[in-house]
Amino acid sequence: MGLLIASFALWGIPDLFSNTGGRAVVTIGDQEIDVVEFDRAYGQRLRQMEAQFGQVIDREQAAAIGIPQQVLQQLVSERSFNMHAKELGLRGSNRQVVTTIHEVEAFEGFDGRFDRTAYENQLAQAGVTPGEFETSLRNDLMRRQLVEALVAAKPAPDALAKSLFRYRNESRKATILSVSAQEVGTVDLPTEDELRAAFDVEKGRFMTPAYKVVAVAEISPASVAKPDEVTDEELEEGYAARLAEFQTPELRDVDLVSFGVNDKELAETFVSRIEAGEPFDTVLSDMTDFQPDEIALGDMSHSDIEQDYNTKVADAVFALTEPGLSAPAQSVFGWHIFRVRSITEPVNRPLDQVANILRQEIAEEKALDAVYDVSVEAEEMLARGAGLQEIATNLQLVFEQATVSREGLLQTGGVVQGAISRHLSDVWALEIDEPVMLEPTDDGGFTLMDVTDEIPPQQRPFIEVQDQLRENLIAERQLAKAGEKAEELAQSLRSGEPIATLAETAGADLLETDWITRSGIGRSNQVAPIVGRLMFQMPVGDVAVERAASGDGYVVVRLDDKKPGNPQTDAAEYEALLDSLSTAMLNDALVQYESALRKDYGVEVNTNLLQQVINPQGAL
């Protein structure tokens, strides 16, 4: 029922500003949803989507996928249910409002209890006052009472649910013989005439891929860098500028216990009890709602703690010279006590350890200007009509040329490597009549790409593919022989011969399955889905032959037994099915119920005004 109620539940679109004046976007009976309310709800939906997808969604994008209409329909649904709930005398009491607010995790302080400051801060961030939120919540509670009354009954008939359960949870057992095409013995080898006949039929399968003759030239700072020309002075200056890269700050593996902003005494008591000898975990369990594994923060530096809390808190943690408990320290979030489990000393890598790496990096930085100058020269040569190979030769660029397929296969055999491999998708996207493409690279270099010829797929000659044709024909004959053998075994099985004897004589694999349910077909590792489906099409005692799922043989299946699903022995699963059916039927009922409310009250949408709100620029 949870999903059903959630569609009308407490944290949907707030029913705010229903009496604030302004023009009505939609009218439901004698109630109006004005511009302010719709715009507030629309904005909130956009913020929810941005939080969900992690990217900014503007109103134009939202309108393109129908979000304004979804918001409007949600508002109409909520208002219709609110109006009907009031007519029925339903109300959201003060106690319900308070209880609900106190149960919202977002409104809790660090001690896990309701915190008024957190409550007001959260509402302020959402642009809602406590009064507005509580009015909205009261309406939501009233609406929820109506919906819960509707879903209190279980409309799914027991007889229907039991019949469906018996069918879906029917179980069957079978015995299976497997005949592998690889184990049927020898078959006649195909003659050359048979091979050529097969080649004539299957020529389309034996084509070369399309090829392009591509050329790539590239230059990068790394390829022209001269680390030997970096002076010691430049090296020392570079080390000083990058010092943070070669240092690991002191780290402390910490646990965090927090109390509310007004709970300094509790924090001090926590420390006092532990200093008096009480076990940390005992005091933690006694004074907080947290378990030891829930308070671990792991390794943190002074700057990490300073950024998350403040300098005073970080100083308190790093004042400890050995593992232990910090003094209580305050931040805007409350009072904090850190348990330092271990201390990792800072690590500084001296210049002589990083000199080679640093020298190369400095050389590459110095080469950036030279690479840029080369790119300018390349562009000028392209403008004069120079070819790619000429440009590469004159400017001393790395140059590669190859005839290659889209997949990177060389016409001469093997797989393309090097620069062409790195830029294969880009160069293959070019057409033969396009100009040379010059593209910058992420490392500050650039690449030139060109296509000089295209080779369409070609028919591979018979002599080149005859071995593959021979293997294919042999495999086909082995498979056909396996099918014949499987049919013989099936006939013997129908005649009453023991299946174990048949398996031993034929050298076939024998499998006796466990009970397999109809709903478990495809989820069981015992048999392939194709065999599972076959089992549920056969009468008990019947024998059938089916192609193996792997394609390299056949299976002989004998259905040994079956039993219907039992709602009494599988009570939990039956209840889940009953709930699922009830939810589906209640969802249908709610849709019909809402439709009836809309018809009774009457719903009129001010389309022009709605479009002005959705697209203000378009209304100008």
PDB file of C-alpha atoms in Angstrom, residues 19 27 42 85 102 112 120 132 207 210 265 289 309 336 345 349 394 443 450 482 493 536 544 558 573 584 591:
ATOM      1  CA  ASN A  19      -6.252  32.106  -0.557  1.00  0.00           C
ATOM      2  CA  THR A  27     -10.756  26.552 -10.972  1.00  0.00           C
ATOM      3  CA  TYR A  42       6.276  24.344 -10.337  1.00  0.00           C
ATOM      4  CA  ALA A  85     -12.313  15.411   2.731  1.00  0.00           C
ATOM      5  CA  HIS A 102       8.772  15.549  14.944  1.00  0.00           C
ATOM      6  CA  GLY A 112      18.422  12.564  16.735  1.00  0.00           C
ATOM      7  CA  GLU A 120      13.104  26.712  10.704  1.00  0.00           C
ATOM      8  CA  GLU A 132       2.523  28.074   5.674  1.00  0.00           C
ATOM      9  CA  MET A 207      32.428 -10.145 -46.998  1.00  0.00           C
ATOM     10  CA  ALA A 210      34.411  -1.467 -45.321  1.00  0.00           C
ATOM     11  CA  GLU A 265      26.575  19.901  29.699  1.00  0.00           C
ATOM     12  CA  ASP A 289      20.943   6.881  19.513  1.00  0.00           C
ATOM     13  CA  TYR A 309      33.050  22.568  11.238  1.00  0.00           C
ATOM     14  CA  HIS A 336      31.251  17.841  19.174  1.00  0.00           C
ATOM     15  CA  GLU A 345      52.220  11.465  10.411  1.00  0.00           C
ATOM     16  CA  ARG A 349      58.591  13.937  -0.630  1.00  0.00           C
ATOM     17  CA  ASN A 394      57.757  19.955 -42.805  1.00  0.00           C
ATOM     18  CA  ASP A 443      47.074  17.785 -23.200  1.00  0.00           C
ATOM     19  CA  ASP A 450      42.289  12.990 -43.158  1.00  0.00           C
ATOM     20  CA  ALA A 482      22.407 -35.059 -32.261  1.00  0.00           C
ATOM     21  CA  LEU A 493      11.747 -43.344 -23.203  1.00  0.00           C
ATOM     22  CA  PHE A 536       4.965 -25.924 -18.315  1.00  0.00           C
ATOM     23  CA  ALA A 544       9.554 -33.831 -25.635  1.00  0.00           C
ATOM     24  CA  ARG A 558      10.309 -35.915 -19.413  1.00  0.00           C
ATOM     25  CA  GLU A 573       4.387 -14.858  -0.707  1.00  0.00           C
ATOM     26  CA  ALA A 584      -3.379  -2.404  -8.501  1.00  0.00           C
ATOM     27  CA  VAL A 591      -8.244   7.049 -10.584  1.00  0.00           C
TER      28      VAL A 591
END
